[in-house]
């Protein structure tokens, strides 16, 4: 159960060719050729992005609007959590006072 089952390798079918024989080559030291001079490849010119003053102003205005909207959403969520926490605390005080008042009557 806990021993792994190893897959069996299928037997080769057809004619099997032996690997090619690699013949060693001799290396003669000291016979180096100077590297060929290659002309530098010119860098393709990329179109540059140019912002007009109106476009830059629109981008700044859009970014400001996004920051203000996200900030308003986050502040409203924080306010909702704070109001919920305060209401739960008030409910807990009311329930505790009711339980204590009921216990004092007995």
Short mmCIF file of N, CA, C and O in Angstrom, two decimals:
data_model
loop_
_atom_site.label_atom_id
_atom_site.label_comp_id
_atom_site.label_asym_id
_atom_site.label_seq_id
_atom_site.Cartn_x
_atom_site.Cartn_y
_atom_site.Cartn_z
N UNK A 1 0.81 -1.19 0.00
CA UNK A 1 0.00 0.00 0.00
C UNK A 1 0.86 1.26 0.00
O UNK A 1 0.58 2.21 -0.72
N UNK A 2 1.92 1.26 0.81
CA UNK A 2 2.75 2.45 0.90
C UNK A 2 3.95 2.40 -0.03
O UNK A 2 4.75 3.31 -0.04
N UNK A 3 4.09 1.34 -0.77
CA UNK A 3 5.22 1.24 -1.69
C UNK A 3 4.81 1.81 -3.04
O UNK A 3 3.75 1.46 -3.58
N UNK A 4 5.63 2.67 -3.60
CA UNK A 4 5.26 3.26 -4.89
C UNK A 4 5.37 2.23 -6.00
O UNK A 4 6.25 1.36 -5.99
N UNK A 5 4.48 2.33 -6.94
CA UNK A 5 4.54 1.46 -8.09
C UNK A 5 5.28 2.19 -9.20
O UNK A 5 4.87 3.26 -9.63
N UNK A 6 6.38 1.63 -9.61
CA UNK A 6 7.18 2.24 -10.66
C UNK A 6 6.62 1.84 -12.01
O UNK A 6 6.31 0.66 -12.24
N UNK A 7 6.49 2.77 -12.91
CA UNK A 7 5.97 2.41 -14.23
C UNK A 7 7.00 1.59 -15.00
O UNK A 7 8.21 1.77 -14.86
N UNK A 8 6.53 0.68 -15.77
CA UNK A 8 7.43 -0.15 -16.58
C UNK A 8 7.68 0.57 -17.88
O UNK A 8 6.77 1.13 -18.50
N UNK A 9 8.93 0.56 -18.29
CA UNK A 9 9.30 1.21 -19.55
C UNK A 9 8.93 0.29 -20.70
O UNK A 9 9.23 -0.90 -20.68
N UNK A 10 8.27 0.81 -21.70
CA UNK A 10 7.92 -0.04 -22.84
C UNK A 10 9.18 -0.42 -23.62
O UNK A 10 10.14 0.34 -23.69
N UNK A 11 9.19 -1.60 -24.16
CA UNK A 11 10.33 -2.08 -24.92
C UNK A 11 10.36 -1.36 -26.27
O UNK A 11 9.32 -1.10 -26.87
N UNK A 12 11.56 -1.03 -26.75
CA UNK A 12 11.64 -0.35 -28.04
C UNK A 12 11.17 -1.27 -29.16
O UNK A 12 11.41 -2.47 -29.14
N UNK A 13 10.48 -0.70 -30.09
CA UNK A 13 10.01 -1.47 -31.23
C UNK A 13 10.77 -1.03 -32.46
O UNK A 13 11.19 0.11 -32.58
N UNK A 14 10.94 -1.91 -33.37
CA UNK A 14 11.64 -1.57 -34.61
C UNK A 14 13.14 -1.68 -34.43
O UNK A 14 13.66 -2.31 -33.51
N UNK A 15 13.85 -1.03 -35.31
CA UNK A 15 15.30 -1.11 -35.31
C UNK A 15 15.88 0.01 -34.46
O UNK A 15 15.49 1.17 -34.61
N UNK A 16 16.79 -0.35 -33.57
CA UNK A 16 17.41 0.64 -32.69
C UNK A 16 18.79 0.94 -33.24
O UNK A 16 19.60 0.04 -33.47
N UNK A 17 19.09 2.23 -33.45
CA UNK A 17 20.41 2.62 -33.97
C UNK A 17 21.30 3.02 -32.80
O UNK A 17 20.86 3.69 -31.87
N UNK A 18 22.57 2.62 -32.84
CA UNK A 18 23.48 3.01 -31.77
C UNK A 18 23.78 4.50 -31.88
O UNK A 18 23.64 5.10 -32.93
N UNK A 19 24.21 5.11 -30.77
CA UNK A 19 24.53 6.54 -30.82
C UNK A 19 25.73 6.81 -31.71
O UNK A 19 26.59 5.94 -31.90
N UNK A 20 25.77 8.01 -32.29
CA UNK A 20 26.88 8.39 -33.15
C UNK A 20 28.16 8.49 -32.34
O UNK A 20 28.16 8.88 -31.18
N UNK A 21 29.26 8.14 -32.96
CA UNK A 21 30.56 8.21 -32.31
C UNK A 21 31.13 9.60 -32.55
O UNK A 21 31.20 10.07 -33.69
N UNK A 22 31.52 10.25 -31.46
CA UNK A 22 32.09 11.58 -31.57
C UNK A 22 33.59 11.44 -31.58
O UNK A 22 34.19 10.86 -30.67
N UNK A 23 34.21 11.96 -32.64
CA UNK A 23 35.68 11.88 -32.73
C UNK A 23 36.28 13.14 -32.11
O UNK A 23 35.82 14.25 -32.37
N UNK A 24 37.31 12.96 -31.26
CA UNK A 24 37.92 14.14 -30.64
C UNK A 24 38.71 14.94 -31.67
O UNK A 24 39.26 14.39 -32.62
N UNK A 25 38.75 16.24 -31.47
CA UNK A 25 39.54 17.12 -32.35
C UNK A 25 40.69 17.68 -31.55
O UNK A 25 40.62 17.80 -30.33
N UNK A 26 41.75 17.99 -32.23
CA UNK A 26 42.92 18.55 -31.54
C UNK A 26 42.83 20.06 -31.57
O UNK A 26 42.41 20.67 -32.55
N UNK A 27 43.26 20.65 -30.48
CA UNK A 27 43.25 22.10 -30.35
C UNK A 27 44.69 22.55 -30.36
O UNK A 27 45.51 22.10 -29.55
N UNK A 28 45.00 23.45 -31.28
CA UNK A 28 46.36 23.96 -31.38
C UNK A 28 46.38 25.33 -30.71
O UNK A 28 45.71 26.25 -31.17
N UNK A 29 47.14 25.47 -29.61
CA UNK A 29 47.15 26.76 -28.92
C UNK A 29 47.98 27.79 -29.69
O UNK A 29 48.90 27.45 -30.42
N UNK A 30 47.63 29.05 -29.55
CA UNK A 30 48.40 30.13 -30.11
C UNK A 30 48.01 30.51 -31.52
O UNK A 30 48.67 31.33 -32.13
N UNK A 31 46.98 29.95 -32.06
CA UNK A 31 46.57 30.31 -33.41
C UNK A 31 45.22 31.02 -33.35
O UNK A 31 44.21 30.51 -33.79
N UNK A 32 45.23 32.19 -32.75
CA UNK A 32 43.98 32.94 -32.63
C UNK A 32 43.91 33.98 -33.73
O UNK A 32 44.91 34.52 -34.18
N UNK A 33 42.73 34.25 -34.16
CA UNK A 33 42.52 35.26 -35.19
C UNK A 33 41.94 36.49 -34.51
O UNK A 33 41.16 36.38 -33.56
N UNK A 34 42.31 37.67 -34.98
CA UNK A 34 41.76 38.88 -34.35
C UNK A 34 40.26 38.97 -34.63
O UNK A 34 39.80 38.56 -35.69
N UNK A 35 39.52 39.48 -33.67
CA UNK A 35 38.07 39.58 -33.88
C UNK A 35 37.76 40.59 -34.99
O UNK A 35 38.44 41.61 -35.13
N UNK A 36 36.75 40.28 -35.74
CA UNK A 36 36.36 41.18 -36.82
C UNK A 36 35.64 42.38 -36.23
O UNK A 36 34.91 42.30 -35.26
N UNK A 37 35.90 43.53 -36.83
CA UNK A 37 35.25 44.74 -36.38
C UNK A 37 33.83 44.78 -36.91
O UNK A 37 33.60 44.62 -38.11
N UNK A 38 32.91 44.96 -36.01
CA UNK A 38 31.49 44.97 -36.38
C UNK A 38 30.98 46.39 -36.20
O UNK A 38 31.21 47.02 -35.17
N UNK A 39 30.29 46.87 -37.18
CA UNK A 39 29.73 48.21 -37.10
C UNK A 39 28.60 48.21 -36.08
O UNK A 39 27.83 47.25 -36.00
N UNK A 40 28.51 49.27 -35.27
CA UNK A 40 27.44 49.30 -34.27
C UNK A 40 26.07 49.36 -34.94
O UNK A 40 25.89 50.01 -35.95
N UNK A 41 25.16 48.64 -34.33
CA UNK A 41 23.80 48.60 -34.87
C UNK A 41 23.08 49.87 -34.43
O UNK A 41 23.07 50.20 -33.24
N UNK A 42 22.51 50.60 -35.35
CA UNK A 42 21.82 51.82 -34.94
C UNK A 42 20.56 51.50 -34.13
O UNK A 42 19.84 50.55 -34.42
N UNK A 43 20.36 52.27 -33.09
CA UNK A 43 19.20 52.08 -32.22
C UNK A 43 17.98 52.64 -32.94
O UNK A 43 18.01 53.77 -33.42
N UNK A 44 16.93 51.83 -33.05
CA UNK A 44 15.74 52.36 -33.73
C UNK A 44 15.15 53.50 -32.93
O UNK A 44 15.09 53.47 -31.71
N UNK A 45 14.74 54.52 -33.64
CA UNK A 45 14.18 55.67 -32.95
C UNK A 45 12.77 55.35 -32.47
O UNK A 45 11.93 54.88 -33.23
N UNK A 46 12.55 55.59 -31.21
CA UNK A 46 11.24 55.32 -30.62
C UNK A 46 10.46 56.63 -30.58
O UNK A 46 11.02 57.69 -30.33
N UNK A 47 9.18 56.54 -30.79
CA UNK A 47 8.41 57.78 -30.69
C UNK A 47 8.34 58.24 -29.24
O UNK A 47 8.09 57.46 -28.33
N UNK A 48 8.63 59.50 -29.02
CA UNK A 48 8.59 60.03 -27.66
C UNK A 48 7.19 60.52 -27.37
O UNK A 48 6.48 61.03 -28.25
N UNK A 49 6.79 60.36 -26.13
CA UNK A 49 5.46 60.80 -25.71
C UNK A 49 5.57 62.26 -25.29
O UNK A 49 6.34 62.61 -24.39
N UNK A 50 4.83 63.09 -25.96
CA UNK A 50 4.84 64.51 -25.63
C UNK A 50 3.48 64.89 -25.08
O UNK A 50 2.45 64.62 -25.68
N UNK A 51 3.51 65.51 -23.91
CA UNK A 51 2.27 65.91 -23.27
C UNK A 51 2.05 67.40 -23.50
O UNK A 51 2.92 68.22 -23.18
N UNK A 52 0.90 67.71 -24.02
CA UNK A 52 0.53 69.11 -24.16
C UNK A 52 0.10 69.62 -22.79
O UNK A 52 -0.24 68.84 -21.90
N UNK A 53 0.13 70.93 -22.58
CA UNK A 53 -0.29 71.47 -21.27
C UNK A 53 -1.71 71.06 -20.90
O UNK A 53 -1.99 70.77 -19.74
N UNK A 54 -2.60 70.98 -21.87
CA UNK A 54 -3.97 70.57 -21.58
C UNK A 54 -4.05 69.12 -21.16
O UNK A 54 -4.80 68.75 -20.26
N UNK A 55 -3.24 68.27 -21.79
CA UNK A 55 -3.23 66.85 -21.45
C UNK A 55 -2.66 66.63 -20.05
O UNK A 55 -3.19 65.84 -19.27
N UNK A 56 -1.58 67.35 -19.74
CA UNK A 56 -0.99 67.22 -18.41
C UNK A 56 -1.97 67.69 -17.34
O UNK A 56 -2.10 67.07 -16.28
N UNK A 57 -2.69 68.77 -17.63
CA UNK A 57 -3.66 69.27 -16.67
C UNK A 57 -4.81 68.28 -16.48
O UNK A 57 -5.28 68.06 -15.35
N UNK A 58 -5.22 67.61 -17.58
CA UNK A 58 -6.28 66.61 -17.47
C UNK A 58 -5.81 65.41 -16.65
O UNK A 58 -6.58 64.85 -15.85
N UNK A 59 -4.56 64.99 -16.84
CA UNK A 59 -4.03 63.87 -16.06
C UNK A 59 -3.96 64.21 -14.57
O UNK A 59 -4.32 63.39 -13.72
N UNK A 60 -3.51 65.42 -14.26
CA UNK A 60 -3.43 65.83 -12.85
C UNK A 60 -4.83 65.91 -12.26
O UNK A 60 -5.08 65.46 -11.12
N UNK A 61 -5.77 66.47 -13.01
CA UNK A 61 -7.15 66.56 -12.52
C UNK A 61 -7.77 65.20 -12.32
O UNK A 61 -8.47 64.96 -11.33
N UNK A 62 -7.53 64.28 -13.26
CA UNK A 62 -8.06 62.92 -13.11
C UNK A 62 -7.47 62.20 -11.92
O UNK A 62 -8.17 61.51 -11.18
N UNK A 63 -6.16 62.34 -11.72
CA UNK A 63 -5.52 61.72 -10.56
C UNK A 63 -6.05 62.28 -9.25
O UNK A 63 -6.27 61.54 -8.29
N UNK A 64 -6.25 63.59 -9.22
CA UNK A 64 -6.80 64.22 -8.02
C UNK A 64 -8.21 63.71 -7.74
O UNK A 64 -8.57 63.43 -6.58
N UNK A 65 -9.01 63.58 -8.78
CA UNK A 65 -10.38 63.09 -8.60
C UNK A 65 -10.38 61.66 -8.06
O UNK A 65 -11.17 61.33 -7.16
N UNK A 66 -9.49 60.82 -8.59
CA UNK A 66 -9.42 59.43 -8.11
C UNK A 66 -9.02 59.40 -6.65
O UNK A 66 -9.60 58.66 -5.84
N UNK A 67 -8.04 60.20 -6.26
CA UNK A 67 -7.59 60.23 -4.86
C UNK A 67 -8.72 60.70 -3.96
O UNK A 67 -8.95 60.15 -2.87
N UNK A 68 -9.46 61.73 -4.40
CA UNK A 68 -10.56 62.23 -3.57
C UNK A 68 -11.68 61.21 -3.43
O UNK A 68 -12.24 61.03 -2.33
N UNK A 69 -12.00 60.52 -4.51
CA UNK A 69 -13.08 59.52 -4.43
C UNK A 69 -12.68 58.36 -3.53
O UNK A 69 -13.45 57.91 -2.67
N UNK A 70 -11.46 57.86 -3.71
CA UNK A 70 -10.99 56.74 -2.87
C UNK A 70 -10.92 57.18 -1.42
O UNK A 70 -11.31 56.44 -0.50
N UNK A 71 -10.46 58.40 -1.16
CA UNK A 71 -10.40 58.89 0.21
C UNK A 71 -11.79 59.00 0.83
O UNK A 71 -11.98 58.65 1.99
N UNK A 72 -12.75 59.49 0.05
CA UNK A 72 -14.11 59.61 0.57
C UNK A 72 -14.70 58.24 0.89
O UNK A 72 -15.38 58.06 1.92
N UNK A 73 -14.44 57.27 0.04
CA UNK A 73 -14.95 55.91 0.30
C UNK A 73 -14.33 55.34 1.56
O UNK A 73 -15.02 54.76 2.41
N UNK A 74 -13.02 55.51 1.72
CA UNK A 74 -12.36 54.97 2.91
C UNK A 74 -12.84 55.67 4.19
O UNK A 74 -13.04 55.02 5.23
N UNK A 75 -13.01 56.98 4.13
CA UNK A 75 -13.47 57.71 5.32
C UNK A 75 -14.90 57.29 5.67
O UNK A 75 -15.24 57.10 6.84
N UNK A 76 -15.74 57.08 4.65
CA UNK A 76 -17.12 56.66 4.94
C UNK A 76 -17.15 55.26 5.53
O UNK A 76 -17.96 54.97 6.43
N UNK A 77 -16.27 54.39 5.07
CA UNK A 77 -16.21 53.04 5.66
C UNK A 77 -15.75 53.11 7.11
O UNK A 77 -16.28 52.41 7.99
N UNK A 78 -14.75 53.96 7.38
CA UNK A 78 -14.28 54.11 8.76
C UNK A 78 -15.38 54.69 9.64
O UNK A 78 -15.57 54.25 10.79
N UNK A 79 -16.13 55.64 9.13
CA UNK A 79 -17.23 56.22 9.89
C UNK A 79 -18.32 55.19 10.16
O UNK A 79 -18.88 55.15 11.26
N UNK A 80 -18.60 54.34 9.17
CA UNK A 80 -19.61 53.29 9.37
C UNK A 80 -19.18 52.32 10.46
O UNK A 80 -19.99 51.91 11.30
N UNK A 81 -17.90 51.96 10.47
CA UNK A 81 -17.40 51.05 11.50
C UNK A 81 -17.47 51.72 12.87
O UNK A 81 -17.86 51.08 13.87
N UNK A 82 -17.14 53.00 12.94
CA UNK A 82 -17.18 53.70 14.23
C UNK A 82 -18.62 53.81 14.75
O UNK A 82 -18.87 53.60 15.95
N UNK A 83 -19.55 54.13 13.88
CA UNK A 83 -20.96 54.24 14.31
C UNK A 83 -21.48 52.88 14.75
O UNK A 83 -22.19 52.76 15.77
N UNK A 84 -21.12 51.82 14.03
CA UNK A 84 -21.55 50.48 14.41
C UNK A 84 -20.98 50.10 15.77
O UNK A 84 -21.70 49.55 16.63
N UNK A 85 -19.71 50.40 15.99
CA UNK A 85 -19.10 50.09 17.28
C UNK A 85 -19.75 50.84 18.42
O UNK A 85 -19.98 50.29 19.50
N UNK A 86 -20.07 52.12 18.19
CA UNK A 86 -20.72 52.91 19.24
C UNK A 86 -22.11 52.39 19.54
O UNK A 86 -22.51 52.30 20.71
N UNK A 87 -22.85 51.99 18.51
CA UNK A 87 -24.20 51.48 18.75
C UNK A 87 -24.16 50.14 19.46
O UNK A 87 -25.01 49.87 20.34
N UNK A 88 -23.19 49.31 19.15
CA UNK A 88 -23.06 48.04 19.86
C UNK A 88 -22.71 48.28 21.32
O UNK A 88 -23.22 47.60 22.23
N UNK A 89 -21.85 49.29 21.57
CA UNK A 89 -21.49 49.61 22.96
C UNK A 89 -22.70 50.11 23.74
O UNK A 89 -22.91 49.74 24.91
N UNK A 90 -23.51 50.95 23.11
CA UNK A 90 -24.72 51.45 23.78
C UNK A 90 -25.67 50.30 24.07
O UNK A 90 -26.26 50.22 25.16
N UNK A 91 -25.84 49.40 23.09
CA UNK A 91 -26.72 48.23 23.30
C UNK A 91 -26.20 47.37 24.45
O UNK A 91 -27.00 46.87 25.27
N UNK A 92 -24.89 47.20 24.54
CA UNK A 92 -24.33 46.40 25.63
C UNK A 92 -24.59 47.06 26.97
O UNK A 92 -24.90 46.38 27.96
N UNK A 93 -24.48 48.39 27.06
CA UNK A 93 -24.76 49.08 28.31
C UNK A 93 -26.22 48.94 28.72
O UNK A 93 -26.54 48.72 29.89
N UNK A 94 -27.12 49.07 27.75
CA UNK A 94 -28.55 48.95 28.06
C UNK A 94 -28.87 47.54 28.54
O UNK A 94 -29.58 47.35 29.54
N UNK A 95 -28.34 46.54 27.87
CA UNK A 95 -28.61 45.15 28.26
C UNK A 95 -28.03 44.88 29.65
O UNK A 95 -28.67 44.23 30.49
N UNK A 96 -26.81 45.41 29.92
CA UNK A 96 -26.21 45.18 31.23
C UNK A 96 -27.03 45.85 32.34
O UNK A 96 -27.23 45.28 33.42
N UNK A 97 -27.52 47.05 32.07
CA UNK A 97 -28.31 47.71 33.11
C UNK A 97 -29.64 47.00 33.33
O UNK A 97 -30.13 46.93 34.46
N UNK A 98 -30.23 46.47 32.27
CA UNK A 98 -31.47 45.71 32.43
C UNK A 98 -31.24 44.43 33.23
O UNK A 98 -32.05 44.07 34.08
N UNK A 99 -30.13 43.76 32.95
CA UNK A 99 -29.84 42.52 33.68
C UNK A 99 -29.55 42.83 35.15
O UNK A 99 -30.02 42.12 36.06
N UNK A 100 -28.80 43.90 35.41
CA UNK A 100 -28.49 44.26 36.80
C UNK A 100 -29.75 44.71 37.55
O UNK A 100 -29.93 44.39 38.74
N UNK A 101 -30.61 45.45 36.89
CA UNK A 101 -31.84 45.90 37.54
C UNK A 101 -32.74 44.72 37.86
O UNK A 101 -33.39 44.69 38.92
N UNK A 102 -32.78 43.75 36.96
CA UNK A 102 -33.60 42.56 37.20
C UNK A 102 -33.02 41.72 38.33
O UNK A 102 -33.77 41.16 39.13
N UNK A 103 -31.72 41.69 38.47
CA UNK A 103 -31.09 40.90 39.53
C UNK A 103 -31.29 41.56 40.89
O UNK A 103 -31.37 40.88 41.91
N UNK A 104 -31.37 42.89 40.96
CA UNK A 104 -31.54 43.59 42.22
C UNK A 104 -32.97 43.43 42.77
O UNK A 104 -33.21 43.48 43.96
N UNK A 105 -33.94 43.24 41.90
CA UNK A 105 -35.34 43.08 42.34
C UNK A 105 -35.56 41.76 43.05
O UNK A 105 -36.47 41.64 43.84
N UNK A 106 -34.81 40.78 42.74
CA UNK A 106 -35.04 39.45 43.32
C UNK A 106 -34.56 39.36 44.69
O UNK A 106 -34.11 39.75 45.52
#
